[in-house]
C-alpha cells in the first residue's frame, strides 16, 4: 500500500487484524497491571495516527482507550494510567484529539486516574524524553511502535528503555519489503545501525534472496534480546491483496508472550488475513482457525526431539517462543504423537502432563536388503 497523504485513509484488513490483536492483548495487560502493586503504568504509541479511518473505524489509540474505559473501575484509588500518543503530523494529531474526546464523552468523561498526553513530534526524539517526564519512576510500559515502512524510524533505545522497566513490553510493526530494501541500500545504513543496535544486520546483503527476510528478522530478534528482553516473537500477516505486515513482540514475561499469542490467534479466517512464520522461509501461509493446521509445529517438535528427550513444559515453551504457535498447540501435537506411537513418555500415559519427559520411539533398525540369490 502506498503511504497515505490525507489526514485519514481507508482501513485495510491487516490493520483491522492488528487492532483486534492490540485490543485482545490489552484486555489481558490492563487488568494485570491494574491488579499489580504498581501505582502507575503507561501505554504509549510512537506513531499514533489520526485515531480514525475513512469509514469511521477507530484507530489504534482509540481501540486501546475503549479497553481501558470499558473497565475503568479496575484503577484503584491512587493508581494512574498514562496514555502517551506521539504523532508527527499536526493535522492527524488534531483529529486524534477530537477522536479521544469523543471516546471520553461516550463513557461520560475522562476518569481522573487516566491521563492522555499528546505530543506532536518524531517518535525517535519525542517518545523517550516525554516518557521520562511523565513517569521518571520505573513503572510498567507497553509501547506500540506502528510506523510505516521499515523499522529504521525506531531506534533500539526505545526497546532498551522498555526492557529495563518492570513489565516493559513493545510491539513493533513494519512492512517486510521495506525491511529488505532498507538493508540493501547504503542510505539506510546509519538508521539501520541505530535500529539494530549494531551493524550485524548489514550482512543481509550477502544472503540469498529467499533468506534475507529471515536473516533480518533473526537479527532484529537478537537485538531485542541484547536490549534486555527475555522473550521475542515475530509473525507476518498477509491480506488478500497481498499487503504484508510484520509484527514483533518482546517481553520479559512468559505470561506476556502467552497472552500476545492468544490475542494473535483470535484473528481467524473471517478476518481475511493469513499468517506466516517469517523465520521459516519454507512455511506456507495459513489461517488461524479453531482447528489449526499443526503440521509445521509437528515438524519443528520432531526436529527438536531428534536432539534428545525433552520435558513437555520445555517443548510447550519452545512452541510459544520459537514458532507462531501457542503452547497449547504443542500439547495437542504431543498428545497425537503419543497416540500413534511416534514418541513415548516417562509416565506411559496417553495425555502428556507438563512435567513428563518424552522422547522419540526407537525404531528397529531396518535390515539391509537381502542380496539376490546368485543365478549360477
Ligand atoms: C501506520 S500509521 C499509524 C496507525 C495507527 N497506529 C493505527 O493503527 O490506527 C503511522 C502514523 O505515524 C505517523 N508517523 C510517521 N512517521 C513518524 C515519525 N517518525 N514519528 C511520529 N509519527 C510518525 C504518520 O503520520 C501516521 O499517522
Coordinates of N, CA and C and ligand atoms in Angstrom, one line a residue, residues 1 3-4 6-7 9 11 15-16 18-19 22 43 45-53 57-63 86-89 91-93 119-126 144-149 153-154 173 175 245, ligand 1:
X1 N 0.8 -1.2 0.0 CA 0.0 0.0 0.0 C 0.9 1.3 0.0
X3 N 2.0 5.0 0.8 CA 1.9 5.8 2.1 C 0.8 6.8 1.9
X4 N -0.3 6.8 2.7 CA -1.4 7.8 2.5 C -0.9 9.2 2.8
X6 N -3.4 11.9 2.9 CA -4.5 12.6 3.5 C -4.5 12.4 5.0
X7 N -5.3 13.2 5.7 CA -5.3 13.1 7.2 C -5.7 11.7 7.6
X9 N -7.3 7.8 6.2 CA -7.2 6.9 5.0 C -8.1 5.7 5.2
X11 N -9.3 1.9 6.0 CA -8.7 0.8 6.8 C -8.5 -0.4 5.9
X15 N -4.7 -4.0 9.0 CA -4.7 -3.0 10.1 C -5.9 -3.4 11.1
X16 N -7.0 -3.9 10.4 CA -8.1 -4.3 11.3 C -7.7 -5.5 12.2
X18 N -4.6 -6.2 13.1 CA -3.7 -5.6 14.1 C -4.5 -5.0 15.3
X19 N -5.6 -4.3 15.0 CA -6.4 -3.6 16.0 C -7.0 -4.7 16.9
X22 N -4.2 -5.9 19.2 CA -4.0 -4.9 20.3 C -5.1 -4.9 21.3
X43 N 0.7 3.2 28.7 CA 0.5 2.7 27.3 C 1.0 3.8 26.4
X45 N 2.0 5.0 22.2 CA 2.1 4.8 20.8 C 3.0 5.8 20.2
X46 N 4.0 5.4 19.5 CA 5.0 6.2 18.9 C 4.6 6.8 17.5
X47 N 3.6 6.1 16.9 CA 3.1 6.5 15.6 C 1.6 6.4 15.7
X48 N 1.0 7.4 16.4 CA -0.4 7.2 16.8 C -1.4 7.3 15.7
X49 N -1.1 8.1 14.7 CA -2.1 8.2 13.6 C -3.3 9.1 14.0
X50 N -4.3 9.3 13.2 CA -5.4 10.2 13.5 C -6.5 9.7 14.4
X51 N -6.4 8.4 14.7 CA -7.4 7.8 15.6 C -8.7 7.4 14.9
X52 N -8.8 7.6 13.6 CA -10.0 7.2 12.9 C -9.6 6.9 11.4
X53 N -10.5 6.1 10.8 CA -10.3 5.8 9.4 C -11.5 6.3 8.6
X57 N -14.0 3.9 11.3 CA -13.5 2.8 12.2 C -12.5 3.5 13.1
X58 N -12.3 3.0 14.4 CA -11.4 3.7 15.3 C -9.9 3.3 15.0
X59 N -9.0 4.2 15.2 CA -7.6 3.9 15.1 C -7.1 3.3 16.4
X60 N -5.8 2.8 16.3 CA -5.4 2.0 17.5 C -5.4 2.7 18.8
X61 N -5.1 4.1 18.9 CA -5.2 4.7 20.3 C -6.6 4.7 20.8
X62 N -7.6 4.8 19.9 CA -9.0 4.8 20.4 C -9.4 3.4 20.7
X63 N -8.9 2.4 20.0 CA -9.2 1.0 20.3 C -8.7 0.7 21.7
X86 N 2.2 9.9 20.4 CA 3.1 10.7 19.6 C 2.7 10.6 18.1
X87 N 2.6 11.8 17.5 CA 2.3 11.8 16.0 C 3.0 13.0 15.4
X88 N 3.7 12.7 14.3 CA 4.5 13.8 13.7 C 3.7 14.9 12.9
X89 N 2.5 14.5 12.4 CA 1.7 15.4 11.6 C 0.6 16.1 12.4
X91 N -2.1 17.8 11.5 CA -3.5 17.6 11.2 C -4.0 16.3 11.8
X92 N -3.1 15.3 11.8 CA -3.5 13.9 12.3 C -3.6 14.0 13.8
X93 N -2.7 14.8 14.4 CA -2.8 14.9 15.9 C -4.1 15.6 16.3
X119 N 1.7 14.4 21.9 CA 2.9 15.1 21.5 C 3.0 15.2 20.0
X120 N 3.2 16.4 19.5 CA 3.5 16.4 18.0 C 5.0 16.3 17.9
X121 N 5.4 15.3 17.2 CA 6.9 15.2 17.0 C 7.2 13.8 16.4
X122 N 8.5 13.6 16.3 CA 9.1 12.4 15.8 C 9.2 11.4 16.9
X123 N 8.8 10.2 16.6 CA 8.8 9.1 17.6 C 10.3 9.0 18.2
X124 N 11.3 9.0 17.3 CA 12.7 8.8 17.7 C 13.1 9.8 18.8
X125 N 12.7 11.1 18.6 CA 13.2 12.1 19.6 C 12.2 12.4 20.7
X126 N 10.9 12.2 20.4 CA 9.9 12.6 21.4 C 9.5 11.6 22.4
X144 N 3.5 0.6 21.6 CA 3.2 0.1 20.3 C 3.9 1.1 19.3
X145 N 4.7 0.5 18.5 CA 5.5 1.3 17.5 C 5.1 0.8 16.1
X146 N 4.1 1.5 15.6 CA 3.4 1.1 14.4 C 3.6 2.1 13.3
X147 N 4.9 2.1 12.8 CA 5.2 3.1 11.8 C 4.9 2.6 10.4
X148 N 5.1 3.4 9.4 CA 5.0 2.8 8.0 C 6.4 2.5 7.6
X149 N 6.6 1.6 6.7 CA 7.9 1.3 6.2 C 8.7 0.4 7.1
X153 N 12.9 3.8 11.5 CA 12.4 5.0 12.3 C 12.3 4.7 13.8
X154 N 12.7 3.5 14.1 CA 12.5 3.1 15.5 C 13.9 2.7 16.2
X173 N 5.7 -2.9 14.5 CA 5.2 -3.4 13.2 C 6.0 -2.8 12.1
X175 N 6.6 -3.1 7.4 CA 6.3 -3.9 6.2 C 7.6 -4.5 5.7
X245 N 2.2 -7.3 6.6 CA 2.6 -6.6 7.8 C 3.3 -7.5 8.7
Ligands
LIG1 C1 0.7 3.3 10.3 S1 0.1 4.8 10.8 C2 -0.4 4.5 12.4 C3 -1.7 3.9 12.5 C4 -2.3 3.7 13.9 N1 -1.3 3.1 14.8 C5 -3.5 2.9 13.8 O1 -3.3 1.6 13.8 O2 -4.6 3.4 13.8 C6 1.6 5.7 11.1 C7 1.4 7.1 11.6 O3 2.7 7.5 12.1 C8 2.9 8.9 11.7 N2 4.4 9.0 11.5 C9 5.2 8.6 10.5 N3 6.5 8.8 10.8 C10 6.5 9.2 12.1 C11 7.6 9.5 13.0 N4 8.8 9.4 12.6 N5 7.2 9.9 14.2 C12 5.9 10.0 14.6 N6 4.9 9.8 13.8 C13 5.2 9.3 12.6 C14 2.2 9.0 10.4 O4 1.8 10.4 10.1 C15 0.9 8.1 10.6 O5 -0.1 8.9 11.1

